[in-house]
Coordinates of C-alpha atoms in Angstrom, one line a residue:
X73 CA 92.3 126.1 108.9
X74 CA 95.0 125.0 111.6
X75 CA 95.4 121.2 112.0
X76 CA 94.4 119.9 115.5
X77 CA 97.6 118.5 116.7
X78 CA 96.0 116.5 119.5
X79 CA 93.6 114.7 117.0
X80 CA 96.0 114.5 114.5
X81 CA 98.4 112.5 117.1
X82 CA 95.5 110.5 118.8
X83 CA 94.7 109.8 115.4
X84 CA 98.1 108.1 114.3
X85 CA 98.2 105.6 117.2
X86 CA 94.0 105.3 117.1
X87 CA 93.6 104.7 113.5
X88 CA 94.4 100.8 111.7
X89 CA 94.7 101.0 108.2
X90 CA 93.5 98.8 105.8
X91 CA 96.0 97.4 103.9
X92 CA 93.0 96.0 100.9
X93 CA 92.3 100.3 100.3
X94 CA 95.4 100.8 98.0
X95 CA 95.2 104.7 99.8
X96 CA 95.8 103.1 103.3
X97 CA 98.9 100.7 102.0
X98 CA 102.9 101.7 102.7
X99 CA 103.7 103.2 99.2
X100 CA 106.9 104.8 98.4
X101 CA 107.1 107.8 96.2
X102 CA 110.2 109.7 95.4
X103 CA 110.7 110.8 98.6
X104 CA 109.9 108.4 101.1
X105 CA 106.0 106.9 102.2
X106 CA 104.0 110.1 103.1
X107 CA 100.6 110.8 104.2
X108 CA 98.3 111.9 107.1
X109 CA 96.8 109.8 109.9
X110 CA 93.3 111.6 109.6
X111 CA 93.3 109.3 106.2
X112 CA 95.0 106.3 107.3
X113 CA 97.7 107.3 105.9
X114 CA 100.6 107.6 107.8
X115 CA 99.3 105.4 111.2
X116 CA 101.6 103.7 114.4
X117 CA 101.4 100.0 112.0
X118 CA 102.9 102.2 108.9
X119 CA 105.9 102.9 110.8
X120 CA 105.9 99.6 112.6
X121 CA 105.9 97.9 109.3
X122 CA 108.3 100.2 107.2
X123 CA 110.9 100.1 110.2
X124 CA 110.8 96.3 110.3
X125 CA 110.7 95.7 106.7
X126 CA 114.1 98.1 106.8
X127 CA 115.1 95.9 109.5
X128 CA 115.3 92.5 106.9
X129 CA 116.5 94.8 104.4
X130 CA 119.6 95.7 106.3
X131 CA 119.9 91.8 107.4
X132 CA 119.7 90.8 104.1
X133 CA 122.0 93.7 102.6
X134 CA 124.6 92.7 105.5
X135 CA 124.5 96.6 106.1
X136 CA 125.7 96.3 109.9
X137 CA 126.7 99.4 110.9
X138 CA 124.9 102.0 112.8
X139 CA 121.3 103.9 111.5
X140 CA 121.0 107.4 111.9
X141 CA 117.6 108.5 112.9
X142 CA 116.5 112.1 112.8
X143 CA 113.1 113.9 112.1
X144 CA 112.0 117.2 111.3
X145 CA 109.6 119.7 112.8
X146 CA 106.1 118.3 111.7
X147 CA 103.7 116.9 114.0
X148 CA 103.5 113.2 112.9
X149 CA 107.6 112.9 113.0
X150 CA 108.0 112.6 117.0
X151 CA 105.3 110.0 116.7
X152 CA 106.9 108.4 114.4
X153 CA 110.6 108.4 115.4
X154 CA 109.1 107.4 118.4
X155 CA 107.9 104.1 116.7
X156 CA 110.6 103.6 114.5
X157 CA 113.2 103.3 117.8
X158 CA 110.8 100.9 119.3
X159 CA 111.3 98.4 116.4
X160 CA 115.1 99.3 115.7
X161 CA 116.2 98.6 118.9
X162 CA 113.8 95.4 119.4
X163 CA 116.0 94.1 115.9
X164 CA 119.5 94.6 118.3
X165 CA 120.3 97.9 115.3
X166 CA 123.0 100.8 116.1
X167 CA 120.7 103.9 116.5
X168 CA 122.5 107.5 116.6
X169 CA 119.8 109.7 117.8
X170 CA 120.3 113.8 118.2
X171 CA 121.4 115.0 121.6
X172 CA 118.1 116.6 123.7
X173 CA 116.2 115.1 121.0
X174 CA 117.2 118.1 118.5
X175 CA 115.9 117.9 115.1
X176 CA 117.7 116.7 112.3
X177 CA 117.7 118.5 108.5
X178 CA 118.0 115.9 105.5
X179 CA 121.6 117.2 104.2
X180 CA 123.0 117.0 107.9
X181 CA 121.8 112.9 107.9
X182 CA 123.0 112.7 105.0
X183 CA 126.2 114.3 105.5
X184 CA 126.9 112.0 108.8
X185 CA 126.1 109.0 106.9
X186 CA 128.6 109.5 104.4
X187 CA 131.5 111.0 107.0
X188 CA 130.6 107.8 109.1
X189 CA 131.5 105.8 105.6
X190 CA 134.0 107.1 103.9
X191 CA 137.3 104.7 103.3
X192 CA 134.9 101.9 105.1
X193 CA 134.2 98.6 103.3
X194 CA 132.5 97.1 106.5
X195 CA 130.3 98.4 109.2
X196 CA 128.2 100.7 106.5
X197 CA 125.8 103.2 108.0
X198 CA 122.7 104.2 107.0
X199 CA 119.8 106.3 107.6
X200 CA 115.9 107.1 108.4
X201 CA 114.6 110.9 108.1
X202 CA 111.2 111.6 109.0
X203 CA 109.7 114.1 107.0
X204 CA 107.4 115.1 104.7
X205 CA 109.4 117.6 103.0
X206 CA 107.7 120.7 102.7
X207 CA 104.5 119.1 102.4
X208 CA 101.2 120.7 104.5
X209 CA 101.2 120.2 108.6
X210 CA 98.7 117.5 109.0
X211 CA 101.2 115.1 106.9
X212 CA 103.7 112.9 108.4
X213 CA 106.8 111.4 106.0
X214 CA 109.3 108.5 106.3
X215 CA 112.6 108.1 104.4
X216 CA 115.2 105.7 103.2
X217 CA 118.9 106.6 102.9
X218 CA 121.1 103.9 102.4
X219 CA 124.5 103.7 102.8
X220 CA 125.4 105.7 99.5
X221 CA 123.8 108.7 102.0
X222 CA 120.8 109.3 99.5
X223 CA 117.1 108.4 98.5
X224 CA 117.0 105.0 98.1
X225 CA 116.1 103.8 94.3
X226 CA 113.5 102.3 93.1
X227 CA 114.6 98.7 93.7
X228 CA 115.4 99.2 97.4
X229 CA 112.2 101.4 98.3
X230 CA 110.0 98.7 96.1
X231 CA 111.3 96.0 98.4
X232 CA 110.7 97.8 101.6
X233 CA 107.1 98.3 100.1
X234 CA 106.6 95.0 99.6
X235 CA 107.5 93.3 102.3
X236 CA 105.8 96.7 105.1
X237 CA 102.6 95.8 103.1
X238 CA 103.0 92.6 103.9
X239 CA 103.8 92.5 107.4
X240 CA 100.4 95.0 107.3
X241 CA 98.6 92.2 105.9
X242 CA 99.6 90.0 108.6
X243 CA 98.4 92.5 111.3
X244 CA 102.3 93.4 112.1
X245 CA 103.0 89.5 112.6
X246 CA 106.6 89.5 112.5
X247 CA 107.7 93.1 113.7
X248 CA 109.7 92.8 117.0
X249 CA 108.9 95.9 119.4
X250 CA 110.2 97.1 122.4
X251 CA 108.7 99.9 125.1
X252 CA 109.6 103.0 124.5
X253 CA 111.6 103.9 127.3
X254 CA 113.8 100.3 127.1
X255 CA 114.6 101.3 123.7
X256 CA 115.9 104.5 124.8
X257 CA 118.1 103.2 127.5
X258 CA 119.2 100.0 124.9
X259 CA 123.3 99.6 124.4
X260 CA 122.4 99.7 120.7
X261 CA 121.4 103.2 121.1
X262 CA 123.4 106.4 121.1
X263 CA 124.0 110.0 120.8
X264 CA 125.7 111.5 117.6
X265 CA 125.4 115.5 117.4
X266 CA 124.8 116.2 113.7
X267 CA 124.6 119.7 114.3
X268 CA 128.1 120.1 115.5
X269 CA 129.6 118.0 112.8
X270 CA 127.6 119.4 109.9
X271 CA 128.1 123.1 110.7
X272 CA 132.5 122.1 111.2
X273 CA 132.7 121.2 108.2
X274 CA 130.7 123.8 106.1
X275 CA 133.8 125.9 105.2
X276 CA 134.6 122.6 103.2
X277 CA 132.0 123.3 100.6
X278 CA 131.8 127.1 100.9
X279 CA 134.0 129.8 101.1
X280 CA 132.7 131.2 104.6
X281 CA 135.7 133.0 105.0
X282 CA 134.7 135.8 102.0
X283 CA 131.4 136.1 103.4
X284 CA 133.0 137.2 106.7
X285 CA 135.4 139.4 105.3
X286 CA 133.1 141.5 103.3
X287 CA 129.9 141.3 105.6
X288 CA 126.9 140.8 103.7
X289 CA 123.5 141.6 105.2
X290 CA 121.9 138.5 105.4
X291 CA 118.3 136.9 106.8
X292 CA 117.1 133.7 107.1
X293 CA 113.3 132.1 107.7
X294 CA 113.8 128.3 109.0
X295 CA 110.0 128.3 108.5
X296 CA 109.6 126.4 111.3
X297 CA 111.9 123.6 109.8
X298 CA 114.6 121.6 111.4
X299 CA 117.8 123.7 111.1
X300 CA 115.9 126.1 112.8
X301 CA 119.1 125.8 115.6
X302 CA 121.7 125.8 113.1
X303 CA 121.8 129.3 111.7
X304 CA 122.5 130.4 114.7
X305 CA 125.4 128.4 115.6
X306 CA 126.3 128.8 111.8
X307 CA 126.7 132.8 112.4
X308 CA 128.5 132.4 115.4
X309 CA 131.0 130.2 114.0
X310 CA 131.7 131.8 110.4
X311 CA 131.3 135.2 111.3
X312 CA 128.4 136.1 109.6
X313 CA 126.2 139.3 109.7
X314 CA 123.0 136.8 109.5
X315 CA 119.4 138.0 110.9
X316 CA 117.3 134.7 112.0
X317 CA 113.6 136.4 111.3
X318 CA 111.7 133.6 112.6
X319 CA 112.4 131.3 115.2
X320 CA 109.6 130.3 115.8
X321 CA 108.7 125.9 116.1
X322 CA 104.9 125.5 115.7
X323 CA 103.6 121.8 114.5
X324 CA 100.5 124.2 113.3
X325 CA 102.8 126.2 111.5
X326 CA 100.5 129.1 112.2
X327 CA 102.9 132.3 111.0
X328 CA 103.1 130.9 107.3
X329 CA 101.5 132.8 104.5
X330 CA 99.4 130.5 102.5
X331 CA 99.9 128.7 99.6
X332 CA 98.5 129.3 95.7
X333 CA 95.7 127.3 97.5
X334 CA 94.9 127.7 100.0
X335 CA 97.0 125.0 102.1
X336 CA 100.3 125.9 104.5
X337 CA 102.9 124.2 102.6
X338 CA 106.4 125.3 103.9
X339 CA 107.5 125.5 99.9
X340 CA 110.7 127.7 99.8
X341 CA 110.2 128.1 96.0
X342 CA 106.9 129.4 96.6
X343 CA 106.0 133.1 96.2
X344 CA 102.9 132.9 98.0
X345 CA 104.6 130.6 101.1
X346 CA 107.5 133.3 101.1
X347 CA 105.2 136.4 101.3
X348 CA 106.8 137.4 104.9
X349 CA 110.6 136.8 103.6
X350 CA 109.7 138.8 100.3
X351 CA 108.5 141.7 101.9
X352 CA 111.9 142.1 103.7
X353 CA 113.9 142.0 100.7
X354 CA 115.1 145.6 100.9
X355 CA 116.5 145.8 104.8
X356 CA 119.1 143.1 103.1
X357 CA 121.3 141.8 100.7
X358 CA 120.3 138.1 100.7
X359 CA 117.5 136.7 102.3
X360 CA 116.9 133.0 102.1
X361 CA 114.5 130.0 103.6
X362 CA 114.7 126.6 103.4
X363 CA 111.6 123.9 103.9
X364 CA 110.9 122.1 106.9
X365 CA 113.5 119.7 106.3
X366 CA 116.2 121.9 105.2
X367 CA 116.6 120.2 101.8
X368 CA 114.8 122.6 99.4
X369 CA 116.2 126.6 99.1
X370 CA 114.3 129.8 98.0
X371 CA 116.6 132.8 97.7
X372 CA 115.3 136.4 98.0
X373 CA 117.1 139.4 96.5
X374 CA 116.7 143.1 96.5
X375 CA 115.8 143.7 93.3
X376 CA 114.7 140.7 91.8
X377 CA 112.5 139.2 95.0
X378 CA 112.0 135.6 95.4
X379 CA 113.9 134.2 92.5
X380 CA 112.4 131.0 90.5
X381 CA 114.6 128.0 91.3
X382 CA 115.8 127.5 87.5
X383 CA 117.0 131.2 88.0
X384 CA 118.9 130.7 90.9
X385 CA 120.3 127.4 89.6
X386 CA 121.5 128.6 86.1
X387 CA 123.5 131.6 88.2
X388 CA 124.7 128.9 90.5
X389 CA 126.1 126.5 88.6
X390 CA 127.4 130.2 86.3
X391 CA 129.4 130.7 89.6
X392 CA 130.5 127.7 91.2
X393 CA 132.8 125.9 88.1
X394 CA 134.4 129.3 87.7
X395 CA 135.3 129.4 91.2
X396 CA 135.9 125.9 92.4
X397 CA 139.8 124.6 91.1
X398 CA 139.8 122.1 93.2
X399 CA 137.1 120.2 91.1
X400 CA 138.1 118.2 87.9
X401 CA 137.8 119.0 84.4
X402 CA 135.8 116.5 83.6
X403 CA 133.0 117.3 86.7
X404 CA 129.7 117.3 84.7
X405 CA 126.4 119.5 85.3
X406 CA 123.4 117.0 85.7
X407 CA 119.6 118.2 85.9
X408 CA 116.2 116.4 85.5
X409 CA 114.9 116.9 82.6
X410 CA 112.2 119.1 83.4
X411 CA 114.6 121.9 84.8
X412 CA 115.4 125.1 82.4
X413 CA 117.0 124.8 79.2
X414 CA 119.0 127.8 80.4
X415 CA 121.1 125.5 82.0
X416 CA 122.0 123.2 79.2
X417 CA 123.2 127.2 77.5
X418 CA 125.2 128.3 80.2
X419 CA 126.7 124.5 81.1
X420 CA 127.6 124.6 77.0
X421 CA 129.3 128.6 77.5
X422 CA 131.4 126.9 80.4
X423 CA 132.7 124.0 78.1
X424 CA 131.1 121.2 80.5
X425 CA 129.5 118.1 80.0
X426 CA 125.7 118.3 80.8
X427 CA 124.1 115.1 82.2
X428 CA 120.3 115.3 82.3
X429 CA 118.3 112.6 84.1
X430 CA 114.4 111.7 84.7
X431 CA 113.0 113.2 87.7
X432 CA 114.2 112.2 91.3
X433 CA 116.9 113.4 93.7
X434 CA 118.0 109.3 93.5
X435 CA 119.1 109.7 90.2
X436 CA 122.7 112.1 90.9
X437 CA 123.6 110.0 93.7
X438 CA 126.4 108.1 92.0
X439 CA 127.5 111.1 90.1
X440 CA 127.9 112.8 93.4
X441 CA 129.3 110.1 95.1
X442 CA 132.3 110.0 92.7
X443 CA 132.9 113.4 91.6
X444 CA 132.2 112.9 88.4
X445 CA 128.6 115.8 88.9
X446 CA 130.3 118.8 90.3
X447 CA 126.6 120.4 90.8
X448 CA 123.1 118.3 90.4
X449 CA 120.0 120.2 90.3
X450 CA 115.9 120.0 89.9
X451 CA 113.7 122.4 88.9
X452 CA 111.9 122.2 92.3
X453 CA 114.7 123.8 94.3
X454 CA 116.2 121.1 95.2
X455 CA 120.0 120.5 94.8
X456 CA 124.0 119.8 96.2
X457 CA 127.2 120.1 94.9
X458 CA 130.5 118.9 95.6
X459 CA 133.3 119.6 98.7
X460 CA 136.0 122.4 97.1
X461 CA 138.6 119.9 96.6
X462 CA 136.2 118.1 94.4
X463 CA 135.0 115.1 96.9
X464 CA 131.2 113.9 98.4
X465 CA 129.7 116.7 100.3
X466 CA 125.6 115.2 100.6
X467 CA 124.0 113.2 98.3
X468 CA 121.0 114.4 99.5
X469 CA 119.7 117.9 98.6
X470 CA 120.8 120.5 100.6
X471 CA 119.3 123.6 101.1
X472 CA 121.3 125.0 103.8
X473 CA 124.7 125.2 101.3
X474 CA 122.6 126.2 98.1
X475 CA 121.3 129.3 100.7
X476 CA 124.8 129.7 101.6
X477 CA 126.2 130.0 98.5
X478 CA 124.1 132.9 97.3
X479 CA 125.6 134.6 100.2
X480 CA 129.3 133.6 98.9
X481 CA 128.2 134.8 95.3
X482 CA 127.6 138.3 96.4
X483 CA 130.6 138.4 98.3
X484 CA 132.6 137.5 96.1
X485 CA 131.3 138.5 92.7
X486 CA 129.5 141.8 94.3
X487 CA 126.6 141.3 92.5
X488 CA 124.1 139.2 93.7
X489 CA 122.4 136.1 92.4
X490 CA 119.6 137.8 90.4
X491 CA 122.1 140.2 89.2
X492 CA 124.1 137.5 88.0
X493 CA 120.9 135.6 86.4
X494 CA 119.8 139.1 84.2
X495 CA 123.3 139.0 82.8
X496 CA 123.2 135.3 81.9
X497 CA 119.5 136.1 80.0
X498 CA 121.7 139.0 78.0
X499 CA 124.0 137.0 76.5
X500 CA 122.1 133.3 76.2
X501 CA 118.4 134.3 76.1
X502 CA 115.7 135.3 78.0
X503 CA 113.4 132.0 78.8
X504 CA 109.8 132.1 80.3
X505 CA 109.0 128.7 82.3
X506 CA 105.9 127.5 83.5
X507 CA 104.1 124.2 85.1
X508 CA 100.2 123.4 84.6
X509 CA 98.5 120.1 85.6
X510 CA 95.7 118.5 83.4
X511 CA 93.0 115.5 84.6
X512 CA 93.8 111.7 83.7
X513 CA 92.9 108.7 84.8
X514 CA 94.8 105.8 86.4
X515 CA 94.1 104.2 83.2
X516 CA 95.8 107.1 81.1
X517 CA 98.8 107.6 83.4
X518 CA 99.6 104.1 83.1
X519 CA 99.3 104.8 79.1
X520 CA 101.2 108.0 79.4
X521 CA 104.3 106.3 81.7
X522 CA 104.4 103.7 78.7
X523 CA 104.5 106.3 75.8
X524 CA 106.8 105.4 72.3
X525 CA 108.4 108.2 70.3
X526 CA 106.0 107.3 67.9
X527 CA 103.2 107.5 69.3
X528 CA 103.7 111.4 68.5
X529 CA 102.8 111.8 64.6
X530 CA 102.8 115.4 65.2
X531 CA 106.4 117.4 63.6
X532 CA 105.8 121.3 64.8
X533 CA 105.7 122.3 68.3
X534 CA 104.1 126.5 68.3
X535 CA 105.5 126.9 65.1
X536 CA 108.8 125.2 65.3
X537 CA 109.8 121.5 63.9
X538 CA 110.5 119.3 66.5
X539 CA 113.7 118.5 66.9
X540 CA 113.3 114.9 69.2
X541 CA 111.0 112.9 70.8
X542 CA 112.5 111.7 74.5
X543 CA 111.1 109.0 76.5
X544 CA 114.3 108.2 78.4
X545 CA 116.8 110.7 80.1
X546 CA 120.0 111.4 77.8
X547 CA 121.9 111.2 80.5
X548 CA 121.6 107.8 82.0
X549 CA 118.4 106.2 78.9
X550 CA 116.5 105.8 82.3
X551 CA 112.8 105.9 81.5
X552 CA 111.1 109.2 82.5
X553 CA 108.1 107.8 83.0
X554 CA 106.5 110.1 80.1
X555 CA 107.2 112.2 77.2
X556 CA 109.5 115.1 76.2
X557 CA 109.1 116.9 72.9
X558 CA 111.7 119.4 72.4
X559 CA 111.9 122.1 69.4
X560 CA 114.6 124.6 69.0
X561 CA 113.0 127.3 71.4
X562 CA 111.1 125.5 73.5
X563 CA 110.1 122.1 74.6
X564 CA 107.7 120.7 77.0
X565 CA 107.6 117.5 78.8
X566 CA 104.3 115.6 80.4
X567 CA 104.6 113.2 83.1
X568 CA 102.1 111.4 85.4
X569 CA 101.6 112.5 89.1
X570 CA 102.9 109.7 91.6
X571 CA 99.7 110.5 93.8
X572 CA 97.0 112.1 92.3
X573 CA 94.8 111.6 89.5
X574 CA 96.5 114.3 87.1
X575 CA 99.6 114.5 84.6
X576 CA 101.9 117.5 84.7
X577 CA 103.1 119.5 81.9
X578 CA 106.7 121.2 82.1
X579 CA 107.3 123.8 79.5
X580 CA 109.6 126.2 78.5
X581 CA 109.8 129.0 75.7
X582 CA 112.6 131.5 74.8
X583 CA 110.2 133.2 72.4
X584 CA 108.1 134.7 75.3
X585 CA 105.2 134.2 77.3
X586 CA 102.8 133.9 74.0
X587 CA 104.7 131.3 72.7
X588 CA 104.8 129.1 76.0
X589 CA 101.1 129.5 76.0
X590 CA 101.1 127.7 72.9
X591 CA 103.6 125.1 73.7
X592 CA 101.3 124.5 76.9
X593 CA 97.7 124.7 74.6
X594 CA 99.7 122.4 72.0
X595 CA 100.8 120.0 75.0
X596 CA 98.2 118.8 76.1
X597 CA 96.8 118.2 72.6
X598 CA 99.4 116.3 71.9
X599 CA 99.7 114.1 74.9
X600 CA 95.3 113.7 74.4
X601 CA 96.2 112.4 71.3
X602 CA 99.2 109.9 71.9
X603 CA 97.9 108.6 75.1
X604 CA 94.1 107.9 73.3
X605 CA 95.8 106.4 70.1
X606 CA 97.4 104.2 72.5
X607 CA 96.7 100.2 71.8

């Protein structure tokens, strides 16, 4: 089942796609283009195109200052950084590569993008990370941070879509290319070590020194992924009594456990990816991985094991605007909307303002970027929170301080995370959570993106009258790009999937695992119904 890394390599400079196949085109998601060059997916002209059509965007944008470029661990990314400099340098753009060619985690690009900016007006910076998140070894990902330091909206990744697909239509007519080696040695290239810089200014958004001081026993699993150097330079620096269990770089990424099917999918929030880290869980306090990329977190405790991300996030947030003064009043908590109701309970016990926005790390950018989110979260482990005195940390998700913060929790609380979770489910509830997916065609995710209120005639969700019908965020009346039908102890929400030929169901009961069956069963009747009544 390992991918062949030679064929997978021969195959992204080999393979042309074919820009008429709607599988082969440049097509942004929410994270970036993604795909594998076995399907013509993620090919040498995808990243000749994408890196020129960023070029025109940064011309037109008048964002002149310099790109950083970094890449994670998968097999596709040296490729495809290798590319990418070709073109950047060929368009006369500032390039700050990694010393020795180290790789580069999201949060840490993110981090130097926004250090690089702050009190500028001129000479913005920006970025490119190439990764597929924690998505299987055979993939290959490219991503858009502009100079806000986050995932490019809709508008600005629709753009670069546009005009990559076109410049694929014209058989790369129009993308300016230089050889590899002349691009390396250009004036417009340099050096910038975000390793260094990101790992200096950690005890800025944690309080490292408490972890020290009371010596927790912690492990980490890089699983392979880019800050696979930084813990150890983060140990060193702070203090810290922190075990690296696996060092290992592998583009085959051979010593992961499996997925729930089958695939290798380096998916911290994933019980089944996490068997290795799980079954250490007594020789430590805290035990914590992060995905290939370092923006997504699991955390592993002693005696609850891998804890869901919606667990870990409710105790998170529980913790961190009891214990950060520096941060204003008036510092919100924003989630998607398909994260745990738990949160909305324990951001109403702490008298704060709760934001909740559609689906989409883009979406808490602003919020970040101002101060006015303390903490933004997502039910799929992704999440980042603000400096202690209140300013921009990332506005990227960051898994390195969300992994970092469990450790501060049980230094300072003496109790850790899961601990904390259990008595957050004594006083506000006890909720049971769950995802499923369900068939539809293009024709009925189109439909179900398009959805009215009142297109639902039904009024009880599993026995309870339904208290609203969403098809925008609360938060921000962004569309969400489907439904959400809430109740008063449990809700689900139904959205289509960017990529495949299914819709998801998100759905959550503090009744019990009987009753969420029900909200699931009663789901997808309900969305059957609205999205086939649909003119």
């Amino acid at each position: 089942m390992l991918v062949d890394v030679p064929k997978l390599i021969t195959a992204y400079y080999a393979e042309v796609p074919d820009p008429a196949a709607p599988a082969q085109r440049v097509a942004f998601g929410t994270s970036g283009h993604r795909g594998s060059s076995f399907q013509r997916a993620f090919n040498e002209h995808h990243i000749l195109a994408i890196s020129q059509a960023i070029c025109l965007y940064r011309k037109q944008q008048r964002i002149d200052g310099p790109l950083f470029l970094g890449m994670d661990t998968h097999a596709l990314s040296t490729p495809a950084l290798t590319t990418a400099l070709e073109v950047l340098a060929a368009n006369d753009v500032e390039v700050m590569l990694s010393p020795a060619d180290e790789y580069t985690p999201t949060p840490a690009l993110s981090h130097a993008i926004l250090v690089h900016n702050r009190g500028r007006t001129q000479g913005l910076a920006d970025g490119i990370v190439i990764t597929p998140s924690h998505n299987p070894p055979q993939d290959g990902g490219f991503k858009y941070n502009p100079p806000h330091g986050g995932p490019a909206d809709t508008a600005v990744t629709s753009w670069i879509e546009t005009e990559a697909n076109e410049l694929l239509r014209a058989s790369l007519s129009g993308v300016k290319r230089v050889p590899f080696a002349k691009a390396l040695s250009a004036g417009t290239t340099h050096r910038y070590d975000y390793l260094s810089a990101y790992v200096a200014d950690l005890a800025n958004a944690l309080d490292l020194e408490a972890v020290r001081v009371a010596q927790p026993k912690l492990a980490v699993d890089p699983l392979g992924g880019a800050g696979v150097r930084y813990w150890g330079r983060i140990a060193e620096r702070y203090g810290l009594n922190l075990s690296i269990v696996n060092d290992a770089v592998d583009p085959t990424f051979r010593f992961m456990t499996a997925d729930w099917d089958g695939q290798i999918r380096m998916d911290p929030s994933s019980p089944y990816a996490m068997q290795r880290l799980i079954a250490l869980k007594d020789r430590f306090d805290i035990a914590f991985a992060c995905d290939t990329d370092h923006d997504r977190h699991g955390i592993v405790t002693r005696g609850a094991g891998l804890l869901p991300p919606n667990h870990y996030l409710s105790a998170a947030i529980f913790y961190l605007f009891q214990n950060r003064p520096g941060w204003g009043q008036d510092a919100a908590v924003a989630k998607t909307l398909v994260s745990s109701q738990m949160i909305d309970r324990v951001t109403a016990k702490l008298g704060r303002r709760l934001c909740e926005v559609p689906v989409g790390f883009k979406w808490f950018v602003q919020g970040l970027m101002d101060g006015s989110f303390g903490f933004a979260g997502e039910e799929s482990a992704g999440a980042s929170f603000l400096r202690r005195d209140g300013s921009v940390w990332t506005t990227d998700k960051d898994g390195i301080v969300l992994a970092l913060l469990a450790a501060e929790i049980t230094a300072r609380l003496g109790r850790d995370p899961g601990e904390l979770y259990t008595e957050l489910t004594r006083q506000l509830g006890e909720p049971v959570y769950d995802r499923v997916e369900a068939p539809a065609t293009p024709a009925q995710k189109e439909v179900l993106k398009r959805l009215a209120p009142q297109q639902v005639t039904q009024t009880e969700l599993a026995g309870e009258k339904i208290q609203s019908i969403l098809t925008r965020a609360p938060g921000n009346n962004a569309p969400i790009g489907g439904l959400k039908v809430i109740a008063p102890n449990g809700w689900f929400a139904a959205r289509p999937s960017g990529t495949e030929d299914i819709y998801k169901i998100y759905a959550e009961s503090f009744r019990g695992t009987e009753h969420l069956r029900r909200i699931l069963d009663e789901a997808q009747a309900i969305v059957t119904s609205a999205v086939s009544s649909s003119p």
